[in-house]
Coordinates of C-alpha atoms in Angstrom, one line a residue:
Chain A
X388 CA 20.1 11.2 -7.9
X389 CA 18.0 14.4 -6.8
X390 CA 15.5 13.2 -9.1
X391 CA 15.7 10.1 -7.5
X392 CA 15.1 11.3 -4.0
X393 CA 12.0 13.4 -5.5
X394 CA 10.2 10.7 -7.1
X395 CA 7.4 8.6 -5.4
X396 CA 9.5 5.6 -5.8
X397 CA 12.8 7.0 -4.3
X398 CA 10.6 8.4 -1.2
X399 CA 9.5 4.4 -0.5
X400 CA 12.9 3.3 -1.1
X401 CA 14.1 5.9 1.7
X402 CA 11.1 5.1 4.0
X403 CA 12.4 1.6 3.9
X404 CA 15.6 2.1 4.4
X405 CA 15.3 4.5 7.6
X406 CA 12.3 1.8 8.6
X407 CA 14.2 -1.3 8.5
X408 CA 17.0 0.4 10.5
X409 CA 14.6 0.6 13.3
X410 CA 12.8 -2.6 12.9
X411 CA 16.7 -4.2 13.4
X412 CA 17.3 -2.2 16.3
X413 CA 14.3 -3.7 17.5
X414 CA 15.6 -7.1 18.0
X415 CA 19.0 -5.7 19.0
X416 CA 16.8 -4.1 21.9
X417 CA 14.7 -6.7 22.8
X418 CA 16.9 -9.6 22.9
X419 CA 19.3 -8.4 25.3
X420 CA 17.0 -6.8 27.8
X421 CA 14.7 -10.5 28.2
X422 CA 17.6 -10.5 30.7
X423 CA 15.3 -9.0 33.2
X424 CA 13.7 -12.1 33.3
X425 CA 16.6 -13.8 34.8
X426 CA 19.1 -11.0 37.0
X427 CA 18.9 -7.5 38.2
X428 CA 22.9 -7.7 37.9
X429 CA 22.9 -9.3 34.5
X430 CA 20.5 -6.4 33.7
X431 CA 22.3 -3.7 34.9
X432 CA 25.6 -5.0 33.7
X433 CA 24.1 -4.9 30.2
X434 CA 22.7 -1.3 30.2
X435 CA 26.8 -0.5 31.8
X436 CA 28.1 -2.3 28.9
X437 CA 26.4 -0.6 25.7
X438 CA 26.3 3.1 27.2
X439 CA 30.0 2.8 28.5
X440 CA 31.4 3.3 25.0
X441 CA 30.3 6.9 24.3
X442 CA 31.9 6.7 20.9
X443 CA 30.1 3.8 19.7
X444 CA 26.7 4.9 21.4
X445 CA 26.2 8.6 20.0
X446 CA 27.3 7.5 16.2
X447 CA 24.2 4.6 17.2
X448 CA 21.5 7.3 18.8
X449 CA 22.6 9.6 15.8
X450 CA 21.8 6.9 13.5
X451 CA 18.4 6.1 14.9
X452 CA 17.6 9.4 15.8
X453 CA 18.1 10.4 12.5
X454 CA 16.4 7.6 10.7
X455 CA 13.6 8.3 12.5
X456 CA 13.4 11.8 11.8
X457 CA 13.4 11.3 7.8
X458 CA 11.2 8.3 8.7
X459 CA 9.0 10.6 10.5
X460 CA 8.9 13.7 8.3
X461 CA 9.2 11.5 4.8
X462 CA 5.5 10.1 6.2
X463 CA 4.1 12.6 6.8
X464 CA 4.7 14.1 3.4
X465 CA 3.8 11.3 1.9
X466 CA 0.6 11.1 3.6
X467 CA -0.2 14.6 2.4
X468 CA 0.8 13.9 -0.6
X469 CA -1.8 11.0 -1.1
X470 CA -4.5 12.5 0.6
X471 CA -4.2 14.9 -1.9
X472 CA -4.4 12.5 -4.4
X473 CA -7.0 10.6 -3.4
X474 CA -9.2 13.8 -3.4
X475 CA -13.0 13.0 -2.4
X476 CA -13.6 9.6 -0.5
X477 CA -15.9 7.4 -1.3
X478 CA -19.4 6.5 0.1
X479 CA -18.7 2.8 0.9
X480 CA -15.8 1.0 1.7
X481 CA -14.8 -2.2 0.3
X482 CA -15.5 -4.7 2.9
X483 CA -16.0 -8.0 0.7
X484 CA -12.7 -9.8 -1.3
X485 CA -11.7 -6.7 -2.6
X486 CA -11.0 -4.9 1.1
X487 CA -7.0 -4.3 2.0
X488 CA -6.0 -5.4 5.4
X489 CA -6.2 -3.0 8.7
X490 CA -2.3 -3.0 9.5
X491 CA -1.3 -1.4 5.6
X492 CA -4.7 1.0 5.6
X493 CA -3.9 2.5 9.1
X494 CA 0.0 2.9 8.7
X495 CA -0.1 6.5 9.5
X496 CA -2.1 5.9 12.7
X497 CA 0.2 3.4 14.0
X498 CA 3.0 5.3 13.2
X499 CA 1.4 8.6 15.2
X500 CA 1.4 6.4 18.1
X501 CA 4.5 4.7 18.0
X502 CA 6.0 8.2 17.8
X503 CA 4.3 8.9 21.0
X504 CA 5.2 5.8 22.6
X505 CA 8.8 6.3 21.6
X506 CA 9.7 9.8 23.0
X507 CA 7.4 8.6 26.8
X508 CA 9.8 6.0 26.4
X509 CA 12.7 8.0 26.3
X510 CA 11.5 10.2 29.0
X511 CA 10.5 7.5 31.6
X512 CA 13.9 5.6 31.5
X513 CA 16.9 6.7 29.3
X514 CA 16.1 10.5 31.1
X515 CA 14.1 9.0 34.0
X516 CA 15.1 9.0 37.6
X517 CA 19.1 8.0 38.1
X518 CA 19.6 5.1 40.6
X519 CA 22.6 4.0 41.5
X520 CA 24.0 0.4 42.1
X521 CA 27.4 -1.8 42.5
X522 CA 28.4 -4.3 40.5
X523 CA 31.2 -6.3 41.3
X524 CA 32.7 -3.0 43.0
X525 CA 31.5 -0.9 39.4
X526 CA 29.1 2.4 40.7
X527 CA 26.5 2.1 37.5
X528 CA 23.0 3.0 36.8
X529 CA 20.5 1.0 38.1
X530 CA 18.3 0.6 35.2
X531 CA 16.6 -2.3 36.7
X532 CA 14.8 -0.6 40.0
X533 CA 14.0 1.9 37.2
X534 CA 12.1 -0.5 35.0
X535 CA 11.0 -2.7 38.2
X536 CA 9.4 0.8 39.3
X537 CA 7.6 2.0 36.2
X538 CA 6.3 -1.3 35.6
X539 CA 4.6 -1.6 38.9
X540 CA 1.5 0.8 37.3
X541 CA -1.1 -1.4 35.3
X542 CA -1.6 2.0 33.4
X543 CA 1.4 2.0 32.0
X544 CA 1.9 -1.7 31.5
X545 CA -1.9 -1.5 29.6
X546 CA -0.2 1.7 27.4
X547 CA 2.6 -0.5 26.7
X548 CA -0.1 -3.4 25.4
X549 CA -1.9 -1.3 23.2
X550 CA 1.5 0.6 21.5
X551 CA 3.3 -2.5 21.4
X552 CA 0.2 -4.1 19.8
X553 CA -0.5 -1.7 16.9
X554 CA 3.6 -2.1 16.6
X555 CA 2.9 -6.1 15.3
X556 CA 0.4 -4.6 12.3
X557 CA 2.8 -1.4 11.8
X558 CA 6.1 -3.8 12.1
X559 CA 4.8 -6.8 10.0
X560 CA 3.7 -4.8 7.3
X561 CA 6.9 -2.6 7.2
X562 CA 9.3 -5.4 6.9
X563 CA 7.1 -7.1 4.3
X564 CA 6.7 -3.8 2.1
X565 CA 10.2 -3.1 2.1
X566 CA 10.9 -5.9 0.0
X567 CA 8.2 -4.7 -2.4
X568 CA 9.7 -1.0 -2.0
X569 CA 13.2 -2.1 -2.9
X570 CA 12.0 -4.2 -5.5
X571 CA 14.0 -7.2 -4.5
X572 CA 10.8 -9.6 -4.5
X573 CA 10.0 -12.4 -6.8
X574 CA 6.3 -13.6 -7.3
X575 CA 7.9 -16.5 -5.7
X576 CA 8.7 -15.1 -2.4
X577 CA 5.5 -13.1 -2.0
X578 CA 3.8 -15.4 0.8
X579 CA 7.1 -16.6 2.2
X580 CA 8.1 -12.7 2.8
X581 CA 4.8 -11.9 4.5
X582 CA 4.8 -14.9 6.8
X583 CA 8.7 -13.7 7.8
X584 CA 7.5 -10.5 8.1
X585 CA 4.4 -11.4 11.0
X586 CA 6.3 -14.2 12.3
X587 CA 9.2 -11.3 12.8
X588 CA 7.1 -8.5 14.3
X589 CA 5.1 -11.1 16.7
X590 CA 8.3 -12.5 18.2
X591 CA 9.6 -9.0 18.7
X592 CA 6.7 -7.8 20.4
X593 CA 6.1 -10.9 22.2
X594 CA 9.5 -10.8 23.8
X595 CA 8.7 -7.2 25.0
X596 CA 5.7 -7.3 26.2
X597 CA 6.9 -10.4 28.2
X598 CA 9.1 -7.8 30.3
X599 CA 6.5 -5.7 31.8
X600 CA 4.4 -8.6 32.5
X601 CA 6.9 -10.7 34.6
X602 CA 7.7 -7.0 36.5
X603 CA 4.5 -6.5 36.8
X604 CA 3.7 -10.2 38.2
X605 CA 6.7 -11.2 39.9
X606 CA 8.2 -8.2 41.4
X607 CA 6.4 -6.3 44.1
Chain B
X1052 CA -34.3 -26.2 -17.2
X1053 CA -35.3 -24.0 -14.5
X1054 CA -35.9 -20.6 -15.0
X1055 CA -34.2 -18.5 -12.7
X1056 CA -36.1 -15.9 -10.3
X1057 CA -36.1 -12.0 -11.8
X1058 CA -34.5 -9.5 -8.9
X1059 CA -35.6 -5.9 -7.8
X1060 CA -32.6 -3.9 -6.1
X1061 CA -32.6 -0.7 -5.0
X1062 CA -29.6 1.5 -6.7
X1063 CA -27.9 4.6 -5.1
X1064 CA -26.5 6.5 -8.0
X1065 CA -24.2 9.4 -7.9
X1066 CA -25.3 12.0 -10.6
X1067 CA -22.9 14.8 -11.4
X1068 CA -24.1 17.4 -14.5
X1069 CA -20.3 18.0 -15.3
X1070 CA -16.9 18.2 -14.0
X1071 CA -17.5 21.4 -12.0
X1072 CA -20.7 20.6 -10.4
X1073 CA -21.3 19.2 -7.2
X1074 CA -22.4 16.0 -7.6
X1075 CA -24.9 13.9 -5.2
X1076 CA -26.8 10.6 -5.1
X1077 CA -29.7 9.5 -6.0
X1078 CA -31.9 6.4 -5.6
X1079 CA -33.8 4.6 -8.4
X1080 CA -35.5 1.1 -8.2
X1081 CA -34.2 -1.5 -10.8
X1082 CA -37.2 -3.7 -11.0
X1083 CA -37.6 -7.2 -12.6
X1084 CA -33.9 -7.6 -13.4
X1085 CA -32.8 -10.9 -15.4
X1086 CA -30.3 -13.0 -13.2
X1087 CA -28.7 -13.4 -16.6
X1088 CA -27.8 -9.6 -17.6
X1089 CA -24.9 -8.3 -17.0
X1090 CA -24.8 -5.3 -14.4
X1091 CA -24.4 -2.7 -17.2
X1092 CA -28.0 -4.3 -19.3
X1093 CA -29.1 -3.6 -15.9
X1094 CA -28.4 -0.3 -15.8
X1095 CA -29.4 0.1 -19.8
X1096 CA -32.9 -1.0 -18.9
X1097 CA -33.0 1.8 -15.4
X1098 CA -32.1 4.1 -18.0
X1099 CA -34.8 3.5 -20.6
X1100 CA -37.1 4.2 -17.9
X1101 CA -35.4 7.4 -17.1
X1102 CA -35.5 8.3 -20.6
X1103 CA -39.1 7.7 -20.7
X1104 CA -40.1 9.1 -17.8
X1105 CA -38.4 12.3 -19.3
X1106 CA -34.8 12.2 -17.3
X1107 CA -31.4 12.2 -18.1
X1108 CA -29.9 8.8 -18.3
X1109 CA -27.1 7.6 -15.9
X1110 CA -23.7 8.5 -17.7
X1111 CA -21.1 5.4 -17.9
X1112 CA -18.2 4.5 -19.7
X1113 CA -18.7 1.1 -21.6
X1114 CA -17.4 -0.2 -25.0
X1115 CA -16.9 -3.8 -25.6
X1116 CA -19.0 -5.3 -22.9
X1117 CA -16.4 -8.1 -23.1
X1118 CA -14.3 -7.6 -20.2
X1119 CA -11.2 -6.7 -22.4
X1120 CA -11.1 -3.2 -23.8
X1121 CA -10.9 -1.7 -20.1
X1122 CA -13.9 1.7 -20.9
X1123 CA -16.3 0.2 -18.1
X1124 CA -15.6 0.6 -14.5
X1125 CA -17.1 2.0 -11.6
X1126 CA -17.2 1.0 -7.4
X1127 CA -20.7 -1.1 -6.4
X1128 CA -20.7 -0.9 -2.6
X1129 CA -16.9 0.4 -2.2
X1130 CA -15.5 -2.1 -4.6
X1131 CA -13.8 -1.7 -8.1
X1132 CA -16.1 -3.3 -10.7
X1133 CA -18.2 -5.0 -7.8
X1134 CA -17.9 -8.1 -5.9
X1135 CA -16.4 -10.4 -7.5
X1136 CA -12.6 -11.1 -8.2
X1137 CA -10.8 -10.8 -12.2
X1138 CA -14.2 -9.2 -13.7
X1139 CA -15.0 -5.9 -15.0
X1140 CA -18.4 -4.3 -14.5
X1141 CA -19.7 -5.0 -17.8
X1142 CA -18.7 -9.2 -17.1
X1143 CA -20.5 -9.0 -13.9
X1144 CA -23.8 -10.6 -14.2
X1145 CA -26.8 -10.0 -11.7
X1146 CA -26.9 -13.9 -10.1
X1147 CA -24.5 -12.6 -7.9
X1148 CA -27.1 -10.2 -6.0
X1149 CA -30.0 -11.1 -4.0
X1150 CA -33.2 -10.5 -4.1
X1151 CA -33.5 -6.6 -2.5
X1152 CA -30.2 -5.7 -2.2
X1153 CA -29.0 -2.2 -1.6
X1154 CA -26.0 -1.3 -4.1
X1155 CA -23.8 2.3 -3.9
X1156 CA -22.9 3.6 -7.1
X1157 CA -19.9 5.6 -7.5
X1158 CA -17.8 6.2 -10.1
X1159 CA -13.8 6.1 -9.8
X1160 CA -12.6 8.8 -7.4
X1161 CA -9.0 10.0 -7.8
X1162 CA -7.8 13.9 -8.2
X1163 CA -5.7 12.9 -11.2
X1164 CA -9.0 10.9 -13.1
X1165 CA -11.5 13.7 -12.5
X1166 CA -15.3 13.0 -13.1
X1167 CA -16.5 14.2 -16.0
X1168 CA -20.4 13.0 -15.9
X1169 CA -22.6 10.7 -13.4
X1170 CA -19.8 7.3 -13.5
X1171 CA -17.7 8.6 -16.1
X1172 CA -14.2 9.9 -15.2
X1173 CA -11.3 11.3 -17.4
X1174 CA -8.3 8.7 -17.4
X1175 CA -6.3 10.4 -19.9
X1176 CA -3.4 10.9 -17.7
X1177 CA -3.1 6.9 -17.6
X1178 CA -3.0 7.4 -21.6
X1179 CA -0.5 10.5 -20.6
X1180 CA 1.9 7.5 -18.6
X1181 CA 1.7 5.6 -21.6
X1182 CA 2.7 7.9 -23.8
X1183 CA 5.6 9.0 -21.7
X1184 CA 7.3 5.3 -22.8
X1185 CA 5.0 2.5 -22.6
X1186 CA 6.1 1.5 -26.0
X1187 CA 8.8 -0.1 -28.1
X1188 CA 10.6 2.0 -31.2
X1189 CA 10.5 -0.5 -34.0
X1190 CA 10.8 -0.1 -37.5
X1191 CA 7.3 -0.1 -39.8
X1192 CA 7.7 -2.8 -42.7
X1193 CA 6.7 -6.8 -42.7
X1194 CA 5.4 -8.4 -39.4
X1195 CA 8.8 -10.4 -38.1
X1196 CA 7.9 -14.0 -38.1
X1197 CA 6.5 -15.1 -34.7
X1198 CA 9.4 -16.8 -33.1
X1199 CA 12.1 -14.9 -35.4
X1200 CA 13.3 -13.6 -31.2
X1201 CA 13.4 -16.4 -28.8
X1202 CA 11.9 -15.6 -25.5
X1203 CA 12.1 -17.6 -22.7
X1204 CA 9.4 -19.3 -21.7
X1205 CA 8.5 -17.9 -17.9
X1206 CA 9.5 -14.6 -19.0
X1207 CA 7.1 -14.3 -21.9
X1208 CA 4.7 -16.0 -19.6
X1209 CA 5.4 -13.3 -17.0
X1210 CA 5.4 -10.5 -19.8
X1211 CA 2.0 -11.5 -20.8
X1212 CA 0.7 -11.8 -17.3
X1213 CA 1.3 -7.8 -17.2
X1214 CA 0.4 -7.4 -20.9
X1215 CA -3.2 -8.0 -19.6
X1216 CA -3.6 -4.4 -18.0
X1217 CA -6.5 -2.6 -20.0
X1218 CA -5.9 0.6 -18.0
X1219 CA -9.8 0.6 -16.6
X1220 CA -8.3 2.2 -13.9
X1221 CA -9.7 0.1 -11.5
X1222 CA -6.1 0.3 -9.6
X1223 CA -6.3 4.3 -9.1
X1224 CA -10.0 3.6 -8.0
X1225 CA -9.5 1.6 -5.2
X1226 CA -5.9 2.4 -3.9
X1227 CA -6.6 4.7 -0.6
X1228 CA -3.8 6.6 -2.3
X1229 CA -5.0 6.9 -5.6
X1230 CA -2.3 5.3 -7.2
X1231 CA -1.1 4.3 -10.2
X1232 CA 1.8 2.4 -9.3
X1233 CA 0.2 -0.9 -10.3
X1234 CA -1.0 0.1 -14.1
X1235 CA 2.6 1.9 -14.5
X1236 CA 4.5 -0.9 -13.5
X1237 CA 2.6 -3.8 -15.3
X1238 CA 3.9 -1.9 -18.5
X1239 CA 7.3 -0.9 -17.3
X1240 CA 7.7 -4.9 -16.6
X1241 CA 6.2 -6.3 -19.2
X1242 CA 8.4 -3.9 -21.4
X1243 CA 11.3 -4.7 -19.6
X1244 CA 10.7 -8.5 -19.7
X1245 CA 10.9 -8.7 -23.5
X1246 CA 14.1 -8.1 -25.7
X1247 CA 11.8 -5.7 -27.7
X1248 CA 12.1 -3.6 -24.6
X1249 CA 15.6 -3.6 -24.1
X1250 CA 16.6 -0.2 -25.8
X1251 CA 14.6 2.1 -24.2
X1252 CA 14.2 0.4 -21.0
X1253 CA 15.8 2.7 -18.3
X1254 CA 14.4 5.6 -20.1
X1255 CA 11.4 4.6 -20.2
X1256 CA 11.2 3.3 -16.4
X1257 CA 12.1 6.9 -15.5
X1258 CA 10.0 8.9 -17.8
X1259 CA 6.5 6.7 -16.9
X1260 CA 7.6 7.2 -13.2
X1261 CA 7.9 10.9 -13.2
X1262 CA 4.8 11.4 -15.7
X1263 CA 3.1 9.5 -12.9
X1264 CA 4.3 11.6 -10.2
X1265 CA 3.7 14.5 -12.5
X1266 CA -0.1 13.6 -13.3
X1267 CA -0.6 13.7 -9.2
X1268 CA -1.1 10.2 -8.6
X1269 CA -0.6 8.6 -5.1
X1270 CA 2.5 6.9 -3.9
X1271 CA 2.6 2.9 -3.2
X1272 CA 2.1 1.5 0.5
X1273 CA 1.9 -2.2 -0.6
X1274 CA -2.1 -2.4 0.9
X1275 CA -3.0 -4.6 -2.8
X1276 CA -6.2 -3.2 -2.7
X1277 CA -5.4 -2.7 -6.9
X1278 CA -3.9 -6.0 -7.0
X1279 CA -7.9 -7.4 -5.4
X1280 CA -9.5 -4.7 -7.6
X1281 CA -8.1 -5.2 -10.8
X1282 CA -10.1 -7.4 -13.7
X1283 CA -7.0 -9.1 -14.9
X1284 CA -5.5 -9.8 -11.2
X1285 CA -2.3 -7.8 -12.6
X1286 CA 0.2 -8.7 -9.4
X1287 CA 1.6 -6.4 -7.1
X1288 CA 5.1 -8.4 -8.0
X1289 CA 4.7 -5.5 -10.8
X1290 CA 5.3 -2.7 -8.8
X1291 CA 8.4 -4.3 -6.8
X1292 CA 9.9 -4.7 -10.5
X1293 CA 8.8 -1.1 -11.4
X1294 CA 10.8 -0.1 -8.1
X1295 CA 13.7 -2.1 -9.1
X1296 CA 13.9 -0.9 -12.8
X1297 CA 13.7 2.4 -11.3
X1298 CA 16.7 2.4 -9.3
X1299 CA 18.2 0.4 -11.6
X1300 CA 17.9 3.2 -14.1
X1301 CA 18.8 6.1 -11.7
X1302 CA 22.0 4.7 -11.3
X1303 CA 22.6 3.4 -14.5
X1304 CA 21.3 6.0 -17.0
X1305 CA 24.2 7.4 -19.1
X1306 CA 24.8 11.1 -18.9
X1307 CA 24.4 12.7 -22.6
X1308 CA 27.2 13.9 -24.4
X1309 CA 26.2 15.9 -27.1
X1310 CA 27.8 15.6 -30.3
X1311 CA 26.6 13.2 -33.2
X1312 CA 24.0 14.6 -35.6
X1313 CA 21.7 16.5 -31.9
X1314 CA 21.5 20.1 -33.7

């Protein structure tokens, strides 16, 4: 199994693996937090409810945190790995039929910056400034005024467009590769996969960036 | 019938003396080029001049000049073997350019397929991955008759699909990563495909892997750039069933025991 882990092919299977961890805990986190579209209280009642269980939420942050660790660190060896590979670049790049597309050549960009985006994230609301509220006579954290707050700056509602946009190419390609990476595609599946894969990563990131723009809009 | 316009194109050539020196580009004119040669007669009829103008001619792999024995290969403006799709260099004929063009000349750049002279690179570590199990043990004597081992249809079709590799090295060339993930898998499927391949299957998807790794060629990251490169359109479907054998026989592979006639 070490051998395994040390091969080129075992290092894609465990960048999938710690990748598709995150791009499920993508939907897990959008989907449930398009409440702000409809009730502060719903909203709030939501945050109460998953970070209430303290059990259930470290063994959850441990097994992001760590996924995105390897994820993180797995890249970046990889990428040193293949520039070393590659050696000298050439003159020209392919630009005709023969060129790749821009979301599998810049992976390591998008990643950079989704790493950024990630721990800011973190920062401005999980440690950001603690509010309190009532719900139905429960003292919890008012996550909403938090997000209704941040989202008032067009800067960082514009930072949240670009990161959130490079996710779609970074996403769409992930969640097709892993199929590819595991080896659990069929020359039948191919286009069927990638269209999953975009259709996936646009709805995701769609449902997001709807967030900050109805704060942003509707909430002054 | 109409006779077809000749072509002058302006070349940018990388010359390199050897593998150690520092290589650079230089421009020549191709003048009066036939529509109908192929791109390597073009570059034959540059190099007569150079010859007789007293310089050393451009340096390039070429054997066959029939698209199928995989020696030619180089990038024409960033692309493996030029423009167009399924063709190697040498099958590439001159009606594709226009009339003035500018083309880049580079030959394949990977640190594990070193250059060895002008557009001429050493790909014996794709002969290494072969070696390392891209073969079946059978035993010498009489051809079997054709159909004495039934095969089913779609999977010989699919075995031949990835019998087509030639190992140009096209793949290596154009991957960002430099690697060879592509040319290993199409024989680690094609292999695996075929009841001929059955004994020393997970060995073999193991060994190729690692001599891959070992030869210090890139990992995959599923851009298809040697799937759009590659003169035989060998599919990236390869490499998801290279990844698959590959588990497949990391879990699988017996441990050794020892015993038996091993001295």
């Amino acid at each position: 199994m070490k051998d395994f882990l040390k091969s080129s092919v075992g290092r894609k299977y465990i960048m999938g693996l710690t990748g598709l961890v995150w791009v499920g805990f993508l939907f897990a986190h959008m989907a449930p937090n398009m409440l702000i579209l409809f009730s502060a209280e719903l909203y709030n009642a939501y945050t109460y409810s998953v970070t209430a269980n303290k059990i259930l939420l470290y063994a959850v942050e441990a097994i992001l945190l760590s996924s995105l660790v390897i994820h993180v660190l797995m890249a970046i060896l990889l990428t040193r790995q293949n520039r070393v590979a590659r050696g000298a670049q050439y003159a020209v790049s392919a630009n005709g039929e023969k060129a790749v597309s821009w979301g599998s050549r810049y992976m390591a960009a998008q990643g950079s910056a989704i790493l950024a985006f990630i721990i800011l994230h973190l920062i401005t609301f999980k440690y950001g400034t603690y509010y309190e509220t009532t719900v139905n006579g429960v003292v919890m954290r008012d996550m909403h005024r938090l997000v209704v707050e941040v989202f008032q700056s067009p800067a960082y509602v514009a930072w949240y467009f670009i990161c959130l946009g490079l996710m779609v190419f970074h996403v769409s390609h992930g969640a097709a590769s892993v199929f590819q990476s595991f080896g659990i595609l069929e020359r039948k599946l191919q286009g069927g996969i990638k269209k999953f894969a975009w259709v996936y990563a646009i709805v995701i990131v769609t449902g997001f960036l709807s967030q900050p723009v109805y704060v942003f809009l509707f909430h002054k | 019938m109409e006779k077809k316009q000749n072509i002058n194109l302006k070349l940018k050539v990388w010359r390199q003396k050897n593998a150690q020196a520092k290589g650079e580009f230089k421009e020549y004119d191709a003048k009066e080029v036939s529509p109908d040669a192929s791109f390597l007669e073009m570059l034959d009829a540059v190099n007569e001049d150079l010859i007789k103008s007293g310089d050393q001619p451009i340096t390039f792999d070429h054997d066959c000049r029939e698209g199928i024995c995989g020696s030619c290969g180089f990038m024409i403006n960033g692309e493996a073997h030029g423009p167009q799709k399924g063709t190697t260099v040498c099958q590439l004929h001159m009606r594709h350019f226009k009339n003035g063009e500018h083309l880049t000349i580079e030959p394949w750049r990977a640190a594990a397929m070193p250059i060895t002279k002008d557009l001429m690179c050493d790909r014996s570590a794709l002969d290494r991955i072969i070696t390392s199990g891209g073969y079946v043990s059978v035993n010498t004597g009489n051809a079997r008759d054709a159909n004495n081992i039934p095969i089913p249809k779609p999977d010989a079709d699919e075995a031949f699909l990835s019998a087509a590799c030639i190992g140009c090295g096209a793949c290596v060339a154009s991957c960002k990563n430099a690697s060879a993930a592509l040319f290993t898998s199409a024989k680690i499927s094609h292999l695996a495909l075929l009841p001929q391949g059955q004994v020393e299957r997970k060995q073999r998807a193991l060994d190729m892997v690692a001599q891959m790794d070992a030869e210090g060629f890139g990992s995959c990251t599923s851009t298809g750039a040697c799937e759009a490169a590659c003169p035989k359109e060998i599919s990236l479907i390869n490499i998801a069933k290279m990844n698959r054998e590959f588990l497949r026989a990391s879990v699988l592979k017996k441990e050794e025991v020892g015993g038996g006639d091993m001295a």
